[in-house]
PDB file of C-alpha atoms and ligand atoms in Angstrom:
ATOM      1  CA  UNK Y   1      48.407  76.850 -42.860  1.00  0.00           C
ATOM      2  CA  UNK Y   2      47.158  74.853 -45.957  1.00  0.00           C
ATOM      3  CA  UNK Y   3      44.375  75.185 -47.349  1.00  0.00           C
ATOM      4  CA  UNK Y   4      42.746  72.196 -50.090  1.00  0.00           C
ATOM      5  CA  UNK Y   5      39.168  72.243 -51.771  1.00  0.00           C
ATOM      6  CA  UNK Y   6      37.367  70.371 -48.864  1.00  0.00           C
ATOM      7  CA  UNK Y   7      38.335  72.870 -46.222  1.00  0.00           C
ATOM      8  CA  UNK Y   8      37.699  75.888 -48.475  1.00  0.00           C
ATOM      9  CA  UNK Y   9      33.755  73.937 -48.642  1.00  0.00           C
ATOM     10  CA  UNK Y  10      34.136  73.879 -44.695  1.00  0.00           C
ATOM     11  CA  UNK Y  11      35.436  77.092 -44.556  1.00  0.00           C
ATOM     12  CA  UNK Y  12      38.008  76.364 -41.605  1.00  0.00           C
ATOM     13  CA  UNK Y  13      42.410  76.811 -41.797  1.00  0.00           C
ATOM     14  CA  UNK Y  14      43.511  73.315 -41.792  1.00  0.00           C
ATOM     15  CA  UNK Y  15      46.754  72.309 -40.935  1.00  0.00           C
ATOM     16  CA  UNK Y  16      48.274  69.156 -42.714  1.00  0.00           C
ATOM     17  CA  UNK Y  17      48.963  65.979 -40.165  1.00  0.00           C
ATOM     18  CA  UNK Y  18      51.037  63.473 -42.049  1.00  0.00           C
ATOM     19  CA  UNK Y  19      52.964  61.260 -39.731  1.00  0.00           C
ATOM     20  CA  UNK Y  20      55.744  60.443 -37.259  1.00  0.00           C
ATOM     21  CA  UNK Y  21      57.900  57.972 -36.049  1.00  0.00           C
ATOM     22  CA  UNK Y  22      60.463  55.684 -38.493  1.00  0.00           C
ATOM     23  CA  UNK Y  23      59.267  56.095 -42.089  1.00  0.00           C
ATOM     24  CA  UNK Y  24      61.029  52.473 -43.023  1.00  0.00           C
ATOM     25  CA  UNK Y  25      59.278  50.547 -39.643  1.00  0.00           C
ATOM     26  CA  UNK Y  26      57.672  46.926 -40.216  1.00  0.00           C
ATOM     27  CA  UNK Y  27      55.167  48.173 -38.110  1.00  0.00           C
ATOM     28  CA  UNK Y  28      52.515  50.700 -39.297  1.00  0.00           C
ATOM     29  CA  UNK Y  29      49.603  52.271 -36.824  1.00  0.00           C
ATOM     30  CA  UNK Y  30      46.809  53.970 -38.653  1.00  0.00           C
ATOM     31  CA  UNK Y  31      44.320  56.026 -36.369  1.00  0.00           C
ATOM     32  CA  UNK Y  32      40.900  58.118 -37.695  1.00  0.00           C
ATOM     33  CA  UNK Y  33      41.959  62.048 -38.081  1.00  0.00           C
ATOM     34  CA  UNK Y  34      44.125  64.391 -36.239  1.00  0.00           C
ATOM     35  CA  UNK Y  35      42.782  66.312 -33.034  1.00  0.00           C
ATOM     36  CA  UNK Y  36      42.923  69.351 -31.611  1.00  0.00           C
ATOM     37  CA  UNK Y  37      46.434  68.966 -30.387  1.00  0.00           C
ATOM     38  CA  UNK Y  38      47.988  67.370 -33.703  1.00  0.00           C
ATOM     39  CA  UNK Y  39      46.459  69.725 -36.011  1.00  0.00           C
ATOM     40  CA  UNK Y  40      48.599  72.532 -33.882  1.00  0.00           C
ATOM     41  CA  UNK Y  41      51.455  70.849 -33.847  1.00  0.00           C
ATOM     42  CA  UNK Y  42      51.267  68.343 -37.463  1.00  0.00           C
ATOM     43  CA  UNK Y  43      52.567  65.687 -35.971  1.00  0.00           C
ATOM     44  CA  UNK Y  44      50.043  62.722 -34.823  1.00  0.00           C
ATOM     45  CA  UNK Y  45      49.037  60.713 -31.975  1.00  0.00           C
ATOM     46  CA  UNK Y  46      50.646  63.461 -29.737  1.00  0.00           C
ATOM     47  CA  UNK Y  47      47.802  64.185 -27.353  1.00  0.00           C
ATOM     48  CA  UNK Y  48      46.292  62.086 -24.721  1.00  0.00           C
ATOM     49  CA  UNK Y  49      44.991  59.262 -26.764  1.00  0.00           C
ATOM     50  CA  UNK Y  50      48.298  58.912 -28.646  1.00  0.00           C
ATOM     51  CA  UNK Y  51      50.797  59.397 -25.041  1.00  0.00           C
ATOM     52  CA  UNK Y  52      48.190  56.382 -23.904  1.00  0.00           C
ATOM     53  CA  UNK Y  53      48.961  54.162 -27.450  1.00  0.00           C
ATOM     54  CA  UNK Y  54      52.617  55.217 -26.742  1.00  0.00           C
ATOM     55  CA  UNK Y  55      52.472  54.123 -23.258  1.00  0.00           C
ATOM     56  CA  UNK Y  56      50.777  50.772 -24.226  1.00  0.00           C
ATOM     57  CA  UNK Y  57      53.364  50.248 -27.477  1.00  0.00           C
ATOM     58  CA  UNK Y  58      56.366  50.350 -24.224  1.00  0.00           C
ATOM     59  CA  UNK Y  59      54.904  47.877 -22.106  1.00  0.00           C
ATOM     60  CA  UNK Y  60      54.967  45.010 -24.684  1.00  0.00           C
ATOM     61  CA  UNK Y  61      58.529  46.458 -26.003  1.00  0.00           C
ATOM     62  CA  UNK Y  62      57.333  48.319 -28.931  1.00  0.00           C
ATOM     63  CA  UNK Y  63      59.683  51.565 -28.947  1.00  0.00           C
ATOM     64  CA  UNK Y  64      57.201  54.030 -30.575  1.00  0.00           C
ATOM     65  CA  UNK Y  65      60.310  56.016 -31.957  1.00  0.00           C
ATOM     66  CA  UNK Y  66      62.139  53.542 -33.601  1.00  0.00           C
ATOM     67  CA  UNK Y  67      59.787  50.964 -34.272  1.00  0.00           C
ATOM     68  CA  UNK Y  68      56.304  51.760 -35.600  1.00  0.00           C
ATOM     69  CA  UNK Y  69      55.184  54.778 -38.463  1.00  0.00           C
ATOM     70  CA  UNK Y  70      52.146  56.602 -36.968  1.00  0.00           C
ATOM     71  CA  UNK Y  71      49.335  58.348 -39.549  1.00  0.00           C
ATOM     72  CA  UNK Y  72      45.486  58.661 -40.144  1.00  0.00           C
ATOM     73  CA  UNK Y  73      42.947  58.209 -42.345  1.00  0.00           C
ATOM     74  CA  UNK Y  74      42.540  61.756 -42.115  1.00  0.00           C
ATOM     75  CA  UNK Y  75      45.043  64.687 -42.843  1.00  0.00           C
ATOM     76  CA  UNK Y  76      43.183  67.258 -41.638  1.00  0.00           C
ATOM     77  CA  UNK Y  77      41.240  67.805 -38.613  1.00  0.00           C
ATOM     78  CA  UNK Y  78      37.671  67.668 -39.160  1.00  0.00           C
ATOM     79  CA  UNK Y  79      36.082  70.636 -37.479  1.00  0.00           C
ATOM     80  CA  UNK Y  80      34.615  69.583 -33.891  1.00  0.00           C
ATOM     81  CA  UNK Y  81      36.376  66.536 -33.177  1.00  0.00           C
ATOM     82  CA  UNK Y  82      33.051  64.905 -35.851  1.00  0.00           C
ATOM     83  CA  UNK Y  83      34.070  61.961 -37.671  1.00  0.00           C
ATOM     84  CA  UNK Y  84      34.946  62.410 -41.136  1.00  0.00           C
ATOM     85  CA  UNK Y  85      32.357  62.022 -43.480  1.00  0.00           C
ATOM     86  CA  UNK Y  86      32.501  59.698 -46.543  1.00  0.00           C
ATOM     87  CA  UNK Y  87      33.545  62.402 -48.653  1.00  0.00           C
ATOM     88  CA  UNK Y  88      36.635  63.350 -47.005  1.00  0.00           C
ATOM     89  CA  UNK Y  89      37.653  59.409 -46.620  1.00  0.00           C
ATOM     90  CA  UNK Y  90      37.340  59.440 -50.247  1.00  0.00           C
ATOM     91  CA  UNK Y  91      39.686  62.595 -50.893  1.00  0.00           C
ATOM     92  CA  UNK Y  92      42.129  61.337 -48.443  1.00  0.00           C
ATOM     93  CA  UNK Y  93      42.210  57.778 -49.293  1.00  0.00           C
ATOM     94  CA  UNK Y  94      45.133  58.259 -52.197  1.00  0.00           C
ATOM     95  CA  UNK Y  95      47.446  59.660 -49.793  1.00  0.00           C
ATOM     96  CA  UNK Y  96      46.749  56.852 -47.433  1.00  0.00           C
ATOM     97  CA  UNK Y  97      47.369  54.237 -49.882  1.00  0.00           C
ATOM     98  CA  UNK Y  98      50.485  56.303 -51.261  1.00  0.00           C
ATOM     99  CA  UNK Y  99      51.966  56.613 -47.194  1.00  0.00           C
ATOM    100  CA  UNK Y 100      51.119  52.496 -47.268  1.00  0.00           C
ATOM    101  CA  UNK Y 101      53.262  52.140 -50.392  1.00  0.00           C
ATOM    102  CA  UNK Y 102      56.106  54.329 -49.094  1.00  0.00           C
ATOM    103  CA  UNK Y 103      56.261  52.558 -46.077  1.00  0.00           C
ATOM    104  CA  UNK Y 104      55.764  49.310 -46.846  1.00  0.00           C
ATOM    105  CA  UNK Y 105      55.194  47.865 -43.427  1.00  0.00           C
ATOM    106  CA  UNK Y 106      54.546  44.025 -42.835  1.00  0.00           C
ATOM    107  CA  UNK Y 107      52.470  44.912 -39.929  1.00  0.00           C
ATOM    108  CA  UNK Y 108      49.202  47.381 -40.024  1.00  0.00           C
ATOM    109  CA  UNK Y 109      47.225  48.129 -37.047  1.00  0.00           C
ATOM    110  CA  UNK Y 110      43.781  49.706 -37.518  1.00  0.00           C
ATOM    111  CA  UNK Y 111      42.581  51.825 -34.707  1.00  0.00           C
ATOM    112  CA  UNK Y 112      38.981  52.259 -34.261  1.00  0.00           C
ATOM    113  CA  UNK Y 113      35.694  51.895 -36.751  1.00  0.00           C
ATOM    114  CA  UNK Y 114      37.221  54.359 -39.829  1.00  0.00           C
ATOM    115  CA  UNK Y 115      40.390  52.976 -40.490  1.00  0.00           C
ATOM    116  CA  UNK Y 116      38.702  49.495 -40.311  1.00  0.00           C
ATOM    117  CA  UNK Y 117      35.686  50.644 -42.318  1.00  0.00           C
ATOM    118  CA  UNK Y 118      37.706  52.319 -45.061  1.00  0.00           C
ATOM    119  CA  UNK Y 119      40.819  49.613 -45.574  1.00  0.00           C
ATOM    120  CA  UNK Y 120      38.641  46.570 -44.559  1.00  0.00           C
ATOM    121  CA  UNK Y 121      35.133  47.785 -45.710  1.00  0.00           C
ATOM    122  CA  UNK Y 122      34.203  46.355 -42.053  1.00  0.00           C
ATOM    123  CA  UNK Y 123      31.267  48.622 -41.415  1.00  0.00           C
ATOM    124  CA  UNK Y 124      30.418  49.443 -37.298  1.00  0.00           C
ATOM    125  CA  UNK Y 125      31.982  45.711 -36.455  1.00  0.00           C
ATOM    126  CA  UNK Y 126      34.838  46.560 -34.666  1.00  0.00           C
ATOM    127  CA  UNK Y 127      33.998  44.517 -31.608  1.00  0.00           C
ATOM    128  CA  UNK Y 128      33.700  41.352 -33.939  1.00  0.00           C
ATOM    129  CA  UNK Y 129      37.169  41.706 -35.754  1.00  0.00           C
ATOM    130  CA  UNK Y 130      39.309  43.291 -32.873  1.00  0.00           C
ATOM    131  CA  UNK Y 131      41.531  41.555 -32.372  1.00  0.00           C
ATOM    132  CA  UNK Y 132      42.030  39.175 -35.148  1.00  0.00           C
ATOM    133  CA  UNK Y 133      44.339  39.471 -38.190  1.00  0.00           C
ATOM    134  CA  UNK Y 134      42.748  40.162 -41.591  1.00  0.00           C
ATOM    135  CA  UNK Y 135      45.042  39.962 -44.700  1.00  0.00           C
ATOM    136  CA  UNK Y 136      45.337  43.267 -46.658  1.00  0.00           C
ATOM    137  CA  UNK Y 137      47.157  43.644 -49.925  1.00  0.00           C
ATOM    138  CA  UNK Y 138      49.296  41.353 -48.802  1.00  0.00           C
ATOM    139  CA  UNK Y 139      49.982  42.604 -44.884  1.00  0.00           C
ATOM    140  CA  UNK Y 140      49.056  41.293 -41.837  1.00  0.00           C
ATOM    141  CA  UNK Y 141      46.276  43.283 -40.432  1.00  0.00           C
ATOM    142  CA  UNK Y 142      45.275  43.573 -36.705  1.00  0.00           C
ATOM    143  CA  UNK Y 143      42.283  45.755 -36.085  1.00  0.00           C
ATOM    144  CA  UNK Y 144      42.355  47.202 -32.408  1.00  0.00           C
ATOM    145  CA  UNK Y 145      40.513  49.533 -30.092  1.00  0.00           C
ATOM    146  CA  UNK Y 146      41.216  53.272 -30.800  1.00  0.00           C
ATOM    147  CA  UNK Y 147      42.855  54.765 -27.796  1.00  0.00           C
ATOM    148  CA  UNK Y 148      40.394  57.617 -26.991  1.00  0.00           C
ATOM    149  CA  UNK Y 149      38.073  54.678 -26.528  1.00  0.00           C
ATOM    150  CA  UNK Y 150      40.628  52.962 -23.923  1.00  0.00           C
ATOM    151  CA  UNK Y 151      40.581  56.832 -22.526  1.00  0.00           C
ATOM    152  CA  UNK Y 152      36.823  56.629 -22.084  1.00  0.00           C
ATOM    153  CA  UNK Y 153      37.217  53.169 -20.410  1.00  0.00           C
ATOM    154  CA  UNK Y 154      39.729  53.239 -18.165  1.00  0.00           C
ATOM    155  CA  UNK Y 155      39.486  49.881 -16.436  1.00  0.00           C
ATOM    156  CA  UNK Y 156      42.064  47.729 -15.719  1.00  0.00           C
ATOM    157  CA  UNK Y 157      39.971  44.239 -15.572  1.00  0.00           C
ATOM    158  CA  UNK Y 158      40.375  41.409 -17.647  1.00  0.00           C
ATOM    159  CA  UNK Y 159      38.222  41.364 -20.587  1.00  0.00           C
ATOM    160  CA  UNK Y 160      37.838  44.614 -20.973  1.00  0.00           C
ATOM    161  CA  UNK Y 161      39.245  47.022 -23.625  1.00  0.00           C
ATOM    162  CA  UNK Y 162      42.522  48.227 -21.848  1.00  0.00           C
ATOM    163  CA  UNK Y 163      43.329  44.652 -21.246  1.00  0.00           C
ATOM    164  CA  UNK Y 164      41.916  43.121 -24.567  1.00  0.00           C
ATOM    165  CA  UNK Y 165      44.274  45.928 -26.610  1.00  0.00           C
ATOM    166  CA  UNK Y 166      47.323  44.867 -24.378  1.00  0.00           C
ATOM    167  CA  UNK Y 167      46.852  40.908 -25.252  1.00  0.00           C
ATOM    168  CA  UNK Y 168      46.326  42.278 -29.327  1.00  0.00           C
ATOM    169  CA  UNK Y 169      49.383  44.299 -28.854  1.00  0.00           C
ATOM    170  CA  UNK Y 170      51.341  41.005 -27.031  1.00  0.00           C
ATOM    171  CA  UNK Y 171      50.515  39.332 -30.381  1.00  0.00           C
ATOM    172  CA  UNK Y 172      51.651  42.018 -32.100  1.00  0.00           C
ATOM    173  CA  UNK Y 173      55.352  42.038 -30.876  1.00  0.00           C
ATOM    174  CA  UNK Y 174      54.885  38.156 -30.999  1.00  0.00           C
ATOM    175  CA  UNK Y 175      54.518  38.519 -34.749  1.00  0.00           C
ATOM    176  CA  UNK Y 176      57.038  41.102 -34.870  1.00  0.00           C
ATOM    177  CA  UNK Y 177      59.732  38.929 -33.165  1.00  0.00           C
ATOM    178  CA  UNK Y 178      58.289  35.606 -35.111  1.00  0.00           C
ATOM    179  CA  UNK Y 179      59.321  37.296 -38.383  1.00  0.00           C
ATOM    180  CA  UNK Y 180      62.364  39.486 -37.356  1.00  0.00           C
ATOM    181  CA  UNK Y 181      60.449  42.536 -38.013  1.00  0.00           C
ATOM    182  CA  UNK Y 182      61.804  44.532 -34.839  1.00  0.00           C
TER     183      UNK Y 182
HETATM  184  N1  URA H 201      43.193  60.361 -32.852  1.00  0.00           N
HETATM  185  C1  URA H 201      43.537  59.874 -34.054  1.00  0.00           C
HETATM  186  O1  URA H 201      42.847  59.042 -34.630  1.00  0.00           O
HETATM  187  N2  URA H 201      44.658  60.318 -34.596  1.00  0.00           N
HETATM  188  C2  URA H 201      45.447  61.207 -34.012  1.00  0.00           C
HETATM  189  O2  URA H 201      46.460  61.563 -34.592  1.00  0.00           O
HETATM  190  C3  URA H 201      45.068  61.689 -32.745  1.00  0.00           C
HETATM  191  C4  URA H 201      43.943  61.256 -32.181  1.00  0.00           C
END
């Protein structure tokens, strides 16, 4: 158990949730904060929404192990599943930028309205930019659907979001194989 200054304010143990999967990947997928399920174990995207993002990552070829770095916004789980609030962003942004640096990927994928609000300063427009890559700091960006969303919608159709985030993700190992990034 760790504890840092904003959980002492929120008065909850807080376990630290840095990352997971290959630390020098092209490829790097940035999701909001850890859940239940993460915070338990530290490792991210473990739980349902990240076995669906794995699951999705394998059907265009994308070996989650091997070939992608998984982390959030967020270290620590904010109490209640509630979305962080600007504050916490703010604290956690350094280490964010510092796992970016580290990492180095060519290839960022933002899941969901935080990561795309903080590293884009897109606010609530996820619908408009999903989808299409945005240059940051030099990387190409592709912002996407969050996968507790795709849980929530669980349609197979075309057009909606299952099938929208496996085209983005087609274009994804596209660019990946383009560049010789995987
Ligand atoms: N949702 C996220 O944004 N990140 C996780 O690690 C798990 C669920």
């Amino acid at each position: 158990m760790i504890n840092c200054n904003s959980c002492l304010e929120q008065d909850f143990d807080a376990q630290l949730v840095i990352g997971r999967g290959n630390t020098s990947a092209n490829l790097m997928i940035i999701g909001e904060a850890p859940g239940a399920y993460e915070a338990e174990l530290g490792v991210p995207f473990v739980g349902r929404s990240g076995r669906l993002l794995d699951e999705f990552l394998k059907r265009v070829g994308i070996d989650p192990s091997t070939d992608a770095y998984f982390c959030n916004v967020i270290k620590i789980r904010p109490p209640e599943n509630r979305r962080p609030t600007k504050k916490e962003i703010f604290e956690n942004l350094p280490w964010l930028m510092q796992q970016i640096h580290l990492v180095n990927p060519n290839i960022i994928l933002l899941l969901g309205n935080t990561a795309v609000e903080t590293l884009l300063g897109i606010k609530g427009g996820l619908s408009k930019v999903r989808g299409n890559w945005v240059e940051f700091n030099g990387k190409m960006v592709m912002p996407m659907f969050h996968p507790s969303y795709l849980l929530r919608n669980p349609s197979k159709e075309d057009g909606k979001p299952r099938a929208l985030t496996l085209g983005d993700l087609y274009e994804v190992r596209q660019k990946l194989d383009a560049f010789e990034l995987i």
